[in-house]
Coordinates of C-alpha atoms in Angstrom, one line a residue:
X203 CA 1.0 -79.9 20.7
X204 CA -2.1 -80.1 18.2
X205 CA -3.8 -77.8 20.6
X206 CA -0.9 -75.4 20.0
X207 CA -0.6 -75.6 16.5
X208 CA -4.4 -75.4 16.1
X209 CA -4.5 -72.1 18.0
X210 CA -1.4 -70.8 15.7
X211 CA -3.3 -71.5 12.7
X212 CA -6.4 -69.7 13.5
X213 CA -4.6 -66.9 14.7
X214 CA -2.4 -66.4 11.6
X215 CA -6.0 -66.5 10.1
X216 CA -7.1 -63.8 12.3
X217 CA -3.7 -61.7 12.0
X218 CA -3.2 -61.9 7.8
X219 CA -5.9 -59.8 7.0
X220 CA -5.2 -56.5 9.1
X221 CA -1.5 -57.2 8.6
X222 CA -2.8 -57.0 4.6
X223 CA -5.1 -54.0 5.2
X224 CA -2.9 -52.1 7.4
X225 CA 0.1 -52.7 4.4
X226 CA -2.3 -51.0 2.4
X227 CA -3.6 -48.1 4.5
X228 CA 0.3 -47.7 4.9
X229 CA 1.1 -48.1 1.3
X230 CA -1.8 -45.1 0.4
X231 CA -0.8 -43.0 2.7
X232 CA 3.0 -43.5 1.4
X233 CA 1.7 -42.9 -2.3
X234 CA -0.3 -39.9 -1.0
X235 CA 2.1 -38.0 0.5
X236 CA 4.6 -38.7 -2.0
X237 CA 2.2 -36.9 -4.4
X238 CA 1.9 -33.8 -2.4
X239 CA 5.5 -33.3 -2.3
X240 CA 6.0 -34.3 -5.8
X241 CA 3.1 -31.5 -7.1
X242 CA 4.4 -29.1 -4.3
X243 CA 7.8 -29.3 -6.4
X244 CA 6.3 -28.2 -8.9
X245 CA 4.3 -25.5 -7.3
X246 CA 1.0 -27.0 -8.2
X247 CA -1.8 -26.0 -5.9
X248 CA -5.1 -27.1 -6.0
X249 CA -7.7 -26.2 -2.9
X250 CA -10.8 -24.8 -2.3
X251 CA -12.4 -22.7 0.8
X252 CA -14.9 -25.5 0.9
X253 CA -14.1 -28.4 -0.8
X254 CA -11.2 -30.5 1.2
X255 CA -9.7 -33.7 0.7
X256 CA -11.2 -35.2 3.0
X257 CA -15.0 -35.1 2.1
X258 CA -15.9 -32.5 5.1
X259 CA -19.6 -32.7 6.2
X260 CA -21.6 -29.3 6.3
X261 CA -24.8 -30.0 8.3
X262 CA -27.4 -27.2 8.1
X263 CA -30.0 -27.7 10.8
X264 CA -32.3 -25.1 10.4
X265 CA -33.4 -26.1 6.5
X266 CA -37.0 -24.4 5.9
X267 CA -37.4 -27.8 3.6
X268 CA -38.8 -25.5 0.8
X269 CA -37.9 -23.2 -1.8
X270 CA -34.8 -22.7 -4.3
X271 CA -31.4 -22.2 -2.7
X272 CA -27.8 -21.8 -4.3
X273 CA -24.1 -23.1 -2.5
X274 CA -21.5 -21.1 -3.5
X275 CA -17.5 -21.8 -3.5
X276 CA -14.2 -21.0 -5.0
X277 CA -11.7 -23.3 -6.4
X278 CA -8.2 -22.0 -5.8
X279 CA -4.6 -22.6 -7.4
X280 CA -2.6 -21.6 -4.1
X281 CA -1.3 -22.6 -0.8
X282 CA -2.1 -19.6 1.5
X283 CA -2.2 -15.9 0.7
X284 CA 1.7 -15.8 -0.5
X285 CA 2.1 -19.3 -2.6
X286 CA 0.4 -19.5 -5.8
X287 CA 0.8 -22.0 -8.9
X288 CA 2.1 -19.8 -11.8
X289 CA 0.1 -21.9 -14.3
X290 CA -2.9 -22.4 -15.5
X291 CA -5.0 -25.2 -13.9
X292 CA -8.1 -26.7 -15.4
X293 CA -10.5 -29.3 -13.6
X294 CA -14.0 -30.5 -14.3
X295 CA -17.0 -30.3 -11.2
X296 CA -19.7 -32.5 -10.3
X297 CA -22.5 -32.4 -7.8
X298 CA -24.8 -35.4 -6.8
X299 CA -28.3 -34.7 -5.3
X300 CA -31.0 -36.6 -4.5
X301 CA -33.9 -37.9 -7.0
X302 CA -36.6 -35.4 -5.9
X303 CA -34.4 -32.8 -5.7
X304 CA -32.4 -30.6 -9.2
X305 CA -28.9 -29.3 -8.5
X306 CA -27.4 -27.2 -11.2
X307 CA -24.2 -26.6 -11.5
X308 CA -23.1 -23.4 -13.2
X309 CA -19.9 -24.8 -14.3
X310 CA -18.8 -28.3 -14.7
X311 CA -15.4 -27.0 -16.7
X312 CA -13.3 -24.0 -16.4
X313 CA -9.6 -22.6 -15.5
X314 CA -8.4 -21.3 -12.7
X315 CA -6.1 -18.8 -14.1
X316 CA -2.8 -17.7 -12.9
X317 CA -3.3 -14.2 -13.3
X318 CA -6.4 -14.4 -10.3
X319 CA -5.7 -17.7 -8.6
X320 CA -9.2 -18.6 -8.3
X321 CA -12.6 -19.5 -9.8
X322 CA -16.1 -19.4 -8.1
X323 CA -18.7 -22.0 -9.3
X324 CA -22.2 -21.9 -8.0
X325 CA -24.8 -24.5 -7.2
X326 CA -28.3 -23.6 -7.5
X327 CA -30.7 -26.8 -5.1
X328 CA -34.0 -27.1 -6.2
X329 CA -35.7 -29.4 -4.6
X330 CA -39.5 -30.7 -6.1
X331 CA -41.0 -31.6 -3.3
X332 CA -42.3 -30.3 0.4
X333 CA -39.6 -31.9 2.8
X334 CA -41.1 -32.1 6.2
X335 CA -39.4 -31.8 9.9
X336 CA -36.6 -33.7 10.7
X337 CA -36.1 -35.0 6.8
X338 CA -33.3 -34.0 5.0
X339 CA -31.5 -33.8 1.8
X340 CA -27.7 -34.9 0.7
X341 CA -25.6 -32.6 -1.5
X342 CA -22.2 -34.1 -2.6
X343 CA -19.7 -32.1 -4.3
X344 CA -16.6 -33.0 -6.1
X345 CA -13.9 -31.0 -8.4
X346 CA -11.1 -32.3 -9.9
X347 CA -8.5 -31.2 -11.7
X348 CA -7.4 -32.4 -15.1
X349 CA -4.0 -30.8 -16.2
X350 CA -1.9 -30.5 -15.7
X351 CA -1.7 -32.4 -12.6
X352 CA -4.6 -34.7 -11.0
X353 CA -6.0 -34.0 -7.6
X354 CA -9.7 -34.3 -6.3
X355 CA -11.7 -32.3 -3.7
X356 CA -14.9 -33.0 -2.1
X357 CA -17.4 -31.8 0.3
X358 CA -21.2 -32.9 1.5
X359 CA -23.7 -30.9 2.6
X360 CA -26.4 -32.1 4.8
X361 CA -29.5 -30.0 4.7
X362 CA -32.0 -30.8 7.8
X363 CA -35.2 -29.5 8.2
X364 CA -36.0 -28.2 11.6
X365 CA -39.0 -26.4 13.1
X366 CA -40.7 -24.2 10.8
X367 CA -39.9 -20.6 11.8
X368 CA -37.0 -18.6 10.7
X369 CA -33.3 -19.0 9.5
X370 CA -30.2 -17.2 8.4
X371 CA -27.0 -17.8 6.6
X372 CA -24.1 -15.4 6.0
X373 CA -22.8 -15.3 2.8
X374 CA -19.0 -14.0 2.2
X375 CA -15.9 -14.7 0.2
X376 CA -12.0 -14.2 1.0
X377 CA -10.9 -10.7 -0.1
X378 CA -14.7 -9.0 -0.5
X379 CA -14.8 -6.3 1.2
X380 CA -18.3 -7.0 2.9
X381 CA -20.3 -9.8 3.7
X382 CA -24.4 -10.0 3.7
X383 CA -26.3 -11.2 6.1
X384 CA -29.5 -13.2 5.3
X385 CA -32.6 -13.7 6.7
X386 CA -35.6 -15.9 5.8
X387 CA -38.7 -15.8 7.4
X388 CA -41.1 -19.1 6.8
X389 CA -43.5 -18.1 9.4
X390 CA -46.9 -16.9 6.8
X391 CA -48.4 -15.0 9.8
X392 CA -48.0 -11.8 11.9
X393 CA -49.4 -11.0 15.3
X394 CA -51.1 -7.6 15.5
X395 CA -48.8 -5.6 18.4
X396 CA -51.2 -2.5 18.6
X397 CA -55.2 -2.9 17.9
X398 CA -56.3 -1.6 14.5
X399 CA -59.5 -1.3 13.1
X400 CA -61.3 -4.5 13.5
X401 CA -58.0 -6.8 15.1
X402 CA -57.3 -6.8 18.5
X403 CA -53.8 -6.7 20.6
X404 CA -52.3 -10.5 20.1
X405 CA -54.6 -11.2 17.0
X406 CA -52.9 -13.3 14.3
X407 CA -53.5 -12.2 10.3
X408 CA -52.2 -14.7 8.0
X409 CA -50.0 -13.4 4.7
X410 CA -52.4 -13.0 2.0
X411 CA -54.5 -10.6 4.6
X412 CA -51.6 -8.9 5.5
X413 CA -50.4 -8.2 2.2
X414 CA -53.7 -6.5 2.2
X415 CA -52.9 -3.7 4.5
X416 CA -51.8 -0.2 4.5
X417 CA -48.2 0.7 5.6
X418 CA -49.5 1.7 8.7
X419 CA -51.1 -1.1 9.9
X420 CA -48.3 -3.6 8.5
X421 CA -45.9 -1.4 11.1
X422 CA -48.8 -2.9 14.0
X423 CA -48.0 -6.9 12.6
X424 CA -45.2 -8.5 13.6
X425 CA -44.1 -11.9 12.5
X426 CA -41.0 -11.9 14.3
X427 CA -38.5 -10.1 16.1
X428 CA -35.1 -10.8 14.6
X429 CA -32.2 -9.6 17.3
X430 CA -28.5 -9.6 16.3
X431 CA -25.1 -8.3 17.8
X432 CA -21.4 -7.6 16.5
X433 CA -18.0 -6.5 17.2
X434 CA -17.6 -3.8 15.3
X435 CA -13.9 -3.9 15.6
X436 CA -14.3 -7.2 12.9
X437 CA -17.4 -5.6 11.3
X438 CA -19.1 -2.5 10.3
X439 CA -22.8 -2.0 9.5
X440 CA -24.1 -0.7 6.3
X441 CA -26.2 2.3 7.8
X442 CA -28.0 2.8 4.3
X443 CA -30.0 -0.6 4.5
X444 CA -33.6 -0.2 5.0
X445 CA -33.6 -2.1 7.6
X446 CA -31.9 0.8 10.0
X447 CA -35.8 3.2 9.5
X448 CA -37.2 0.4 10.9
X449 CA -35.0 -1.2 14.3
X450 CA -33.6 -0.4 17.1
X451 CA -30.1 -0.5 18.1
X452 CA -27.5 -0.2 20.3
X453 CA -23.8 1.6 20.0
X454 CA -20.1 0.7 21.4
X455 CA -17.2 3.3 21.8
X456 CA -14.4 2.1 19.5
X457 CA -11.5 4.7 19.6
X458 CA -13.4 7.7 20.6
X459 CA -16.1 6.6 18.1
X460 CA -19.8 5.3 18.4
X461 CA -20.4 1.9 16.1
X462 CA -23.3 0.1 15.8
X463 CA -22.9 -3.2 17.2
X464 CA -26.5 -4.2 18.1
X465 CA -30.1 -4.4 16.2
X466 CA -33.4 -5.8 16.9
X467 CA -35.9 -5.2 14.1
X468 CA -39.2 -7.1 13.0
X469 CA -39.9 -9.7 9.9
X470 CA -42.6 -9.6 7.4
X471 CA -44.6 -12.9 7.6
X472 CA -42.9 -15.0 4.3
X473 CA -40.0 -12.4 3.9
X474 CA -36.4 -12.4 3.3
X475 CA -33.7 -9.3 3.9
X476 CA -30.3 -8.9 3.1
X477 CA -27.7 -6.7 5.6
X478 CA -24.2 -5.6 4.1
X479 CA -21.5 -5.7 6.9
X480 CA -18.5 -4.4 5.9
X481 CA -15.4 -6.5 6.6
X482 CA -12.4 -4.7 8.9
X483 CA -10.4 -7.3 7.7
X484 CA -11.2 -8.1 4.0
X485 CA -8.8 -11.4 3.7
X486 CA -11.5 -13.3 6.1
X487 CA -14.2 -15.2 4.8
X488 CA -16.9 -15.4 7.2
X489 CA -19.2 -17.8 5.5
X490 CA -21.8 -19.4 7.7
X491 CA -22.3 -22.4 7.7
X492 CA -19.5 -23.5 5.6
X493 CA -16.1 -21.9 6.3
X494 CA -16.6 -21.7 10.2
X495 CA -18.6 -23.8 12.2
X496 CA -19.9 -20.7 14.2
X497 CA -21.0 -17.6 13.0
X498 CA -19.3 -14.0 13.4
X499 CA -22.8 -12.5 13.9
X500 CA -24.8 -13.8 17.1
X501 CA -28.4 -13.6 16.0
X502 CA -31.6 -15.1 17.5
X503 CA -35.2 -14.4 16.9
X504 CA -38.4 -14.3 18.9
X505 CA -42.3 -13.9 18.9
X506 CA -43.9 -10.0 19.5

């Protein structure tokens, strides 16, 4: 029988605290929802296209590990495309980075009016330092509103650097009618694809000679090839971009019609471009990464 009881006490021990935490978890998740219904009542509305409740992670795994960068996102005072707060909401913004690295936020105040439903805030990343393969830095963003109801969204971003080479991000919001496609390119040399002068066929000329050469000869370097397809019954290619004088491509038949819906065109060593696709369906926001965790444009890139 003292065996017994022995065993009882330990086990009540044992039991107490989960019964405790799991009252709790219970409790806050009571307290939680009761809040959403209460502000839904009053058809208050606070969400973001990036920022969630529930902290979401945004790992980018192709970080160059250099250079400035900005994060971009809206704040919104609706529940989907046909519920909106009728009021004026305003909230206050935060973003935590690490030591070696300055985040600026462009505004850490502001109104999300109910005349537009929505605010965008931008984060310009800057870090101070050369971050090397496989390091990474932490972004962690928060908003909260401050009348006249209280609610808090977060998100993190993880930024990883991989293998030097190149990268790409798509940058878009809900309702724009186009989205633009960007490409960096941390590779700071070409390889010579047709001899010239004094460089032979598979030669490599750093940047600061290549900057050095005529037209011509730059059309004769290639740093990288960058290849990238669509469905142009989602998206339609800007055919003004510079980038058409200098690529190849490919066409689909979409109602009688010839679209563009595949490019292959080569990189300047240390270069960036910017491609405007034009959205068939302007509502969408095709951000990547961020919104979706795959990307509307298949790209990939290889050596000449």
């Amino acid at each position: 029988m003292k065996r017994l009881r022995k065993y009882l006490i330990v086990l009540i021990i044992l039991v107490t605290p989960l019964f405790l935490y799991g009252t709790y978890t219970f409790a806050k998740y009571v307290t939680e929802k009761f809040f959403s219904y209460y502000t839904n009542s009053k058809n208050f509305y606070f969400t973001s296209n990036i920022l969630k409740e529930d902290n979401p992670l945004y790992q980018i795994n192709n970080w160059v590990g250099i250079g400035q960068f900005t994060i971009n996102f809206d704040l919104l005072s609706s529940k989907n495309e046909y519920v909106h707060t009728d009021y004026d909401i305003t909230y206050e913004a935060s973003v935590t980075c690490p030591s070696d690295v300055i985040c600026d936020l462009d505004k850490p105040t502001g109104t999300i009016h109910a005349t537009t439903h929505s605010d965008t805030l931008q984060i310009t990343v800057a870090p101070q330092r050369l971050y090397t393969e496989g390091q990474k830095i932490t972004i962690q963003i928060r908003a909260k509103t401050t009348s006249p109801y209280v609610k808090e969204l977060y998100a993190k971003y993880e930024y990883v650097v991989g293998k030097t080479g190149v990268t790409y991000e798509i940058e878009d919001n809900a309702n724009s009618p186009y989205l633009l496609l960007k490409i960096t390119n941390a590779i700071n040399y070409c390889t010579v694809i047709q001899a010239f002068g004094e460089h032979n066929l598979r030669d490599a000329i750093d940047v600061d000679n290549y900057m050095q050469l005529s037209q011509t000869d730059k059309a004769k370097c290639v740093s990288q090839y960058a290849n990238f397809g669509f469905d142009p019954n989602m998206l339609l290619l800007d055919t003004t971009s510079e980038v058409i004088k200098k690529a190849t491509y490919g066409t689909s038949n979409v109602n009688g019609r010839n679209y563009v819906n595949y490019m292959r065109f080569p990189l300047d060593p240390l270069s960036s471009v910017a491609i405007k696709f034009y959205k068939n369906n302007p509502s969408e926001n095709y951000t990547y990464p961020g919104v979706y965790s795959w990307s509307v444009i298949w790209i990939n890139f290889q050596e000449p």
